[in-house]
Amino acid sequence: MTAPGPTAEKVTAQQPPWPDPDRLDKIRHALGERPPLIPPEETGELARRLAAVQRGEAVVLQGGDCAELFADATPPVVRRKLGQLRELSAAIRTGLGLPVVTMGRIAGQYAKPRSAPYEWLADGTRLPVYRGDAVNGAAADPDARIPDPDRLLTAYDRAADVLSTMRNEQTAHDPAERIFASHELLLLPYESPLIRPADGGRYASSLHFGWIGERTRDPQGPHIRLAASIRNPVGVKAGPSATPADLVELARLLNPGRRPGRLTFIVRMGADRIDWLLPPLVEAVAETGIPVVWLSDPLHGNTIRSGSGHKTRSLRAILDEVAAFHRILRDRGQWPGGLHLEMTPEPVTECVARAADAGTAAFPRFCSPCDPRLNPEQAAETVHAFTSMLRAG
């Protein structure tokens, strides 16, 4: 059995207020006794492919749901998600003549950081916020919103179901088109027990690639310590509060051996801020000589409220941020490595064409339990725009 990490029970940053610490401890030990979900050789394969991205010889497409639902861990739903990823990756590969490293926000994206611990319903009721199916239920009911540590075991089981479908699907496709599983390294009581020994070190067996979010990337915090302790390729979200000193410190902590493919910075600035916030970050990291992959997450910095109170995002702002990301990286001799998108193969109406549309949009098909996602047409337009930019140089 793998012992849980020493900091998991002590940390509060974006960790749910679990009501029963003893039960949580039992769940953590139960997870420690379960078999790994991902073999270490697959994480090594991903690292090698990401090294090619860092050298400008390949492109990343990372995408999927804002928050996965347990109910969606069925073969038909998973196959639709994989189909969307393959279709978009094929468009990039055809447009550029380069390999594409495809990663889904899949098989573990069951938890979400939140900006506030409570939300207010239209009738004035205050509820604990929904933190993802691994923590509590999305239903607007006080009992459903109580954090339940048994959901961590269900998260493992549903991730195993999704990975089984992914492996079955992989046998019918070219091995070069493998889709890797990624999610945010957020819930320490879930991630720490699933760390396993490999190649003289340790790796996170819950995923191929994990990222640390904007709210948990404190260089001295437990999430960064966890990421530093594993051999998987890892990413860090860099939002508007990130400073050059922050990213330099993170690069040194997370890639001290300067391994190509080990570290990715995922930029999420917002279209109205990226032009003056991103350049000093890219320049500071480049000066260290530490190899990193740069991805654009053009959704998270462009969230707005609609007239009806829905969260939404403007496709125009998303495309503007992608264009600025590409220009800034190219101007500084760095490779704009790819895209990180919240998207779905379902015909949702969660993002608007322009910010001005948000005031009157009706959102007849807003199905996300959390943040708005690009529908198939919007995701394809974003990928096409980025591919055209790379092709143009």
C-alpha positions as a printed Julia matrix, in Angstrom:
393×3 Matrix{Float64}:
   0.0    0.0     0.0
   1.19   3.53   -0.76
   1.03   5.86    2.2
  -0.9    9.08    1.69
   1.16  12.24    1.29
   2.04  13.98    4.57
   0.37  17.28    3.73
  -2.94  16.08    2.32
  -4.92  16.32    5.56
  -3.37  19.6     6.72
  -4.02  21.76    3.71
  -7.03  24.01    3.2
  -6.34  25.7    -0.17
  -9.31  24.74   -2.36
  -9.92  21.62   -0.28
 -13.52  20.83    0.65
 -14.66  21.07    4.27
 -14.94  17.3     4.72
 -17.3   16.73    7.67
 -15.82  13.39    8.81
 -11.99  13.36    8.96
 -11.9    9.75   10.15
 -13.94   8.59    7.17
 -11.75  10.63    4.84
  -8.68   8.95    6.26
 -10.19   5.5     5.65
 -10.99   6.45    2.06
  -7.45   7.66    1.49
  -6.07   4.35    2.72
  -8.54   2.44    0.57
  -7.35   4.39   -2.48
  -3.78   3.58   -1.54
  -4.58  -0.12   -1.83
  -6.15   0.12   -5.28
  -4.18  -0.66   -8.45
  -2.78   2.18  -10.56
  -5.07   3.59  -13.23
  -2.22   4.56  -15.59
   1.02   2.61  -16.2
   4.23   4.63  -15.82
   5.48   3.86  -19.33
   2.54   5.79  -20.8
   3.46   8.92  -18.85
   6.98   8.59  -20.19
   5.64   8.35  -23.73
   3.67  11.55  -23.21
   6.74  13.33  -21.87
   8.66  12.38  -25.01
   5.87  13.71  -27.22
   5.69  16.94  -25.24
   9.44  17.36  -25.68
   8.79  17.49  -29.42
   6.24  20.25  -28.81
   8.81  22.21  -26.82
  11.18  21.95  -29.79
   8.49  23.29  -32.14
   8.05  19.93  -33.88
   4.5   19.15  -32.7
   1.34  20.8   -31.34
  -0.87  20.1   -28.32
  -4.64  19.91  -28.29
  -5.98  19.53  -24.76
  -9.72  19.71  -24.28
 -12.87  18.47  -22.67
 -15.45  19.22  -20.03
 -15.12  21.89  -17.41
 -16.18  19.22  -14.9
 -16.85  15.61  -15.82
 -19.97  13.96  -14.45
 -20.06  10.45  -13.03
 -23.16   9.81  -15.13
 -21.18  10.46  -18.32
 -18.64   7.66  -17.74
 -20.46   5.45  -20.25
 -18.99   4.14  -23.52
 -21.34   6.13  -25.83
 -20.63   9.45  -24.09
 -16.9    8.8   -23.84
 -16.72   7.79  -27.51
 -18.34  11.1   -28.52
 -15.76  13.02  -26.52
 -12.9   11.03  -28.03
 -14.37  11.53  -31.48
 -14.36  15.29  -31.06
 -10.74  15.27  -29.88
  -9.66  13.09  -32.8
 -11.5   15.22  -35.34
  -9.94  18.45  -34.1
  -6.49  16.9   -33.83
  -6.79  15.59  -37.37
  -7.64  19.1   -38.58
  -4.46  20.47  -36.98
  -2.35  17.6   -38.3
  -3.68  18.07  -41.83
  -3.33  21.84  -41.69
   0.23  21.89  -40.4
   1.74  18.56  -41.35
   2.9   18.16  -37.74
   2.18  15.53  -35.09
  -0.48  16.45  -32.55
  -0.29  15.52  -28.88
  -3.91  14.99  -27.84
  -4.96  15.18  -24.2
  -8.49  15.04  -22.87
  -9.8   16.73  -19.77
 -11.07  13.25  -19.09
 -10.98  10.23  -16.74
 -10.55  12.29  -13.59
 -11.73  15.89  -14.07
 -14.26  15.36  -11.28
 -13.29  18.3    -9.05
 -13.23  22.05   -9.55
 -11.68  24.96   -7.62
 -14.23  27.63   -6.79
 -13.94  31.35   -6.17
 -16.36  31.29   -3.2
 -17.48  28.6    -0.73
 -21.19  29.43   -1.14
 -23.65  30.41   -3.84
 -27.01  32.19   -3.62
 -30.08  30.86   -5.39
 -32.7   33.13   -6.96
 -34.98  32.64   -3.94
 -32.3   33.85   -1.55
 -31.2   30.4    -0.35
 -27.5   30.06    0.42
 -25.91  26.73   -0.5
 -22.38  25.34   -0.3
 -20.94  25.58   -3.78
 -20.78  22.55   -6.07
 -17.14  21.38   -6.2
 -17.45  18.55   -8.7
 -18.86  15.03   -8.52
 -15.82  13.78   -6.59
 -16.88  16.03   -3.71
 -20.64  16.7    -3.7
 -23.74  16.8    -5.87
 -24.78  19.54   -8.28
 -28.44  19.46   -7.22
 -29.63  22.64   -5.48
 -30.21  20.79   -2.24
 -28.38  21.3     1.08
 -27.89  17.56    1.65
 -26.5   17.04   -1.87
 -23.91  19.75   -1.29
 -22.37  18.12    1.79
 -18.85  16.89    0.87
 -18.83  13.09    0.89
 -15.44  11.33    0.96
 -16.98   8.13   -0.43
 -17.29  10.03   -3.71
 -13.48   9.8    -4.02
 -13.83   6.03   -4.43
 -16.57   6.56   -7.0
 -14.28   8.99   -8.84
 -11.66   6.23   -9.05
 -14.24   3.74  -10.33
 -15.67   6.1   -12.95
 -12.16   7.09  -14.1
 -11.39   3.38  -14.52
 -14.55   2.99  -16.62
 -13.59   5.89  -18.86
 -10.02   4.64  -19.26
 -11.34   1.2   -20.2
 -13.37   2.74  -23.02
 -10.38   4.82  -24.11
  -8.18   1.73  -24.29
 -10.78  -0.24  -26.21
 -11.08   2.63  -28.68
  -7.31   2.97  -28.99
  -6.97  -0.51  -30.46
  -8.88   0.67  -33.53
  -6.65   3.68  -34.16
  -3.06   4.48  -35.04
  -0.9    4.37  -31.85
   0.47   7.77  -32.86
  -3.04   9.14  -32.33
  -3.28   8.06  -28.68
  -5.4   10.29  -26.47
  -3.9   10.89  -23.04
  -5.88  11.47  -19.84
  -5.4   14.69  -17.9
  -7.06  16.54  -15.06
  -6.32  19.18  -12.46
  -4.23  18.01   -9.52
  -6.66  19.48   -7.02
  -7.97  17.0    -4.44
  -4.95  15.96   -2.41
  -6.78  13.13   -0.57
  -7.43  11.58   -3.98
  -4.1   12.23   -5.71
  -1.65  11.47   -2.91
  -2.75   7.86   -2.23
  -2.51   7.05   -5.94
   1.17   8.02   -6.21
   3.25   4.93   -7.02
   6.97   4.08   -7.3
   8.47   3.97  -10.8
  11.94   4.27  -12.37
  13.63   5.13   -9.12
  11.09   7.87   -8.37
   7.35   8.32   -8.03
   4.54   9.03  -10.43
   0.86   9.91  -10.17
  -1.01   6.83  -11.36
  -4.34   8.68  -11.64
  -3.42  10.41  -14.92
  -0.9   10.93  -17.68
  -0.68  14.72  -17.27
  -1.81  16.85  -14.33
  -1.93  20.59  -13.97
  -1.93  22.94  -10.99
  -4.55  25.67  -11.16
  -4.26  29.42  -10.85
  -5.65  29.29   -7.31
  -3.29  26.58   -6.01
   0.05  27.37   -7.66
   1.72  28.87   -4.56
   5.37  27.81   -5.01
   5.51  26.86   -1.33
   2.09  25.2    -1.29
   1.23  21.51   -1.12
  -0.05  21.26   -4.69
   3.28  22.38   -6.11
   5.09  20.08   -3.69
   3.01  17.18   -4.95
   3.73  18.07   -8.59
   7.45  18.4    -7.84
   7.49  14.94   -6.28
   6.21  13.03   -9.33
   7.76  12.15  -12.68
   4.67  12.76  -14.81
   4.67  15.71  -17.16
   2.9   18.52  -15.31
   1.42  21.92  -16.1
   0.71  25.13  -14.24
  -2.02  27.63  -15.08
  -0.66  31.18  -15.34
  -3.35  33.83  -14.89
  -3.38  37.6   -14.46
  -1.78  37.5   -11.0
   1.27  35.54  -12.17
   4.56  37.47  -12.06
   7.83  36.75  -13.84
   9.35  35.8   -10.48
   6.51  33.34   -9.87
   7.02  31.49  -13.14
  10.8   31.44  -12.8
  10.5   29.92   -9.33
   7.93  27.41  -10.51
  10.12  26.42  -13.46
  13.05  25.81  -11.15
  10.98  23.87   -8.64
   9.14  21.72  -11.17
  11.89  21.13  -13.71
  15.22  21.32  -11.89
  16.66  18.67  -14.18
  15.66  20.7   -17.25
  13.91  17.72  -18.82
  12.2   18.58  -22.12
   8.51  17.74  -21.96
   8.36  17.84  -18.17
   6.77  21.29  -17.64
   3.98  23.18  -19.4
   2.73  26.68  -18.66
  -0.95  27.1   -19.55
  -1.72  30.79  -20.1
  -5.16  32.13  -19.09
  -4.92  35.92  -19.02
  -8.02  37.3   -20.74
  -8.08  39.01  -24.13
  -7.98  42.48  -22.62
  -4.88  41.83  -20.49
  -2.67  39.33  -22.28
  -0.78  41.89  -24.39
   0.84  43.5   -21.39
   0.87  40.61  -18.9
   2.28  37.73  -20.95
   5.45  39.21  -22.59
   7.46  39.63  -19.36
   6.54  36.09  -18.28
   7.75  34.55  -21.53
  10.94  36.59  -21.47
  11.75  35.72  -17.85
  11.25  31.98  -18.36
  13.27  32.02  -21.59
  16.19  33.63  -19.75
  16.38  30.66  -17.36
  17.04  28.24  -20.2
  14.6   25.78  -18.63
  12.61  24.07  -21.39
   8.84  24.57  -21.15
   5.8   24.09  -23.35
   3.47  27.08  -23.72
  -0.28  26.49  -24.16
  -3.15  28.95  -24.48
  -6.24  28.5   -22.31
  -8.34  31.26  -23.89
 -11.56  30.51  -21.99
 -10.91  31.01  -18.3
  -9.8   34.62  -18.55
 -12.81  35.59  -20.64
 -15.75  34.57  -18.45
 -18.57  37.11  -18.17
 -22.09  37.19  -16.7
 -25.09  37.21  -19.0
 -28.21  39.25  -18.51
 -29.92  36.11  -17.21
 -27.17  35.49  -14.67
 -25.47  32.63  -16.53
 -21.71  32.47  -16.78
 -20.75  32.67  -20.43
 -17.79  33.37  -22.69
 -17.4   35.34  -25.88
 -16.0   33.47  -28.86
 -14.65  36.77  -30.19
 -12.63  37.3   -27.0
 -11.43  33.69  -27.1
 -10.13  34.12  -30.65
  -8.54  37.45  -29.75
  -6.65  35.88  -26.86
  -5.44  33.0   -29.05
  -4.15  35.5   -31.62
  -2.34  37.54  -28.98
  -0.83  34.4   -27.44
   0.47  33.3   -30.83
   1.9   36.72  -31.66
   3.61  37.21  -28.28
   5.28  33.79  -28.33
   6.4   34.13  -31.97
   7.78  37.62  -31.42
   9.99  36.26  -28.63
  11.31  33.27  -30.53
   9.15  30.76  -28.63
   6.8   28.12  -30.0
   3.07  28.64  -29.36
   2.63  25.02  -28.38
  -1.11  24.54  -28.5
  -4.56  24.99  -27.01
  -6.28  24.04  -23.75
 -10.05  24.23  -24.29
 -13.2   23.59  -22.31
 -15.44  22.05  -24.95
 -18.06  19.39  -25.58
 -19.27  17.37  -28.55
 -22.84  18.15  -27.54
 -24.81  20.98  -29.27
 -24.86  23.27  -26.24
 -25.46  27.03  -26.2
 -23.16  28.06  -23.36
 -20.79  30.52  -25.09
 -21.92  33.54  -27.11
 -20.47  34.91  -30.34
 -19.67  38.34  -28.91
 -19.75  39.87  -25.44
 -22.55  42.19  -26.56
 -24.76  39.13  -27.1
 -24.58  38.13  -23.43
 -27.18  40.65  -22.36
 -30.0   39.08  -24.36
 -28.88  35.46  -24.89
 -31.43  32.86  -23.74
 -29.04  29.86  -23.36
 -31.66  27.2   -24.2
 -29.08  24.41  -23.92
 -26.83  25.35  -21.0
 -25.91  21.89  -19.7
 -22.59  22.38  -17.91
 -22.75  21.95  -14.13
 -20.09  24.62  -13.8
 -18.4   26.75  -16.48
 -19.52  27.28  -20.11
 -17.97  25.16  -22.85
 -17.44  25.59  -26.55
 -19.84  23.59  -28.69
 -18.49  21.6   -31.67
 -18.73  24.49  -34.14
 -17.09  26.97  -31.78
 -14.3   24.55  -30.88
 -13.65  23.85  -34.56
 -13.51  27.58  -35.32
 -11.0   28.14  -32.51
  -8.8   25.27  -33.66
  -8.98  26.41  -37.29
  -7.98  29.95  -36.34
  -5.0   28.74  -34.31
  -3.88  26.36  -37.06
  -4.05  29.17  -39.61
  -1.9   31.38  -37.39
   0.76  28.7   -37.0
   0.75  28.0   -40.73
   1.22  31.68  -41.48
   4.23  31.85  -39.18
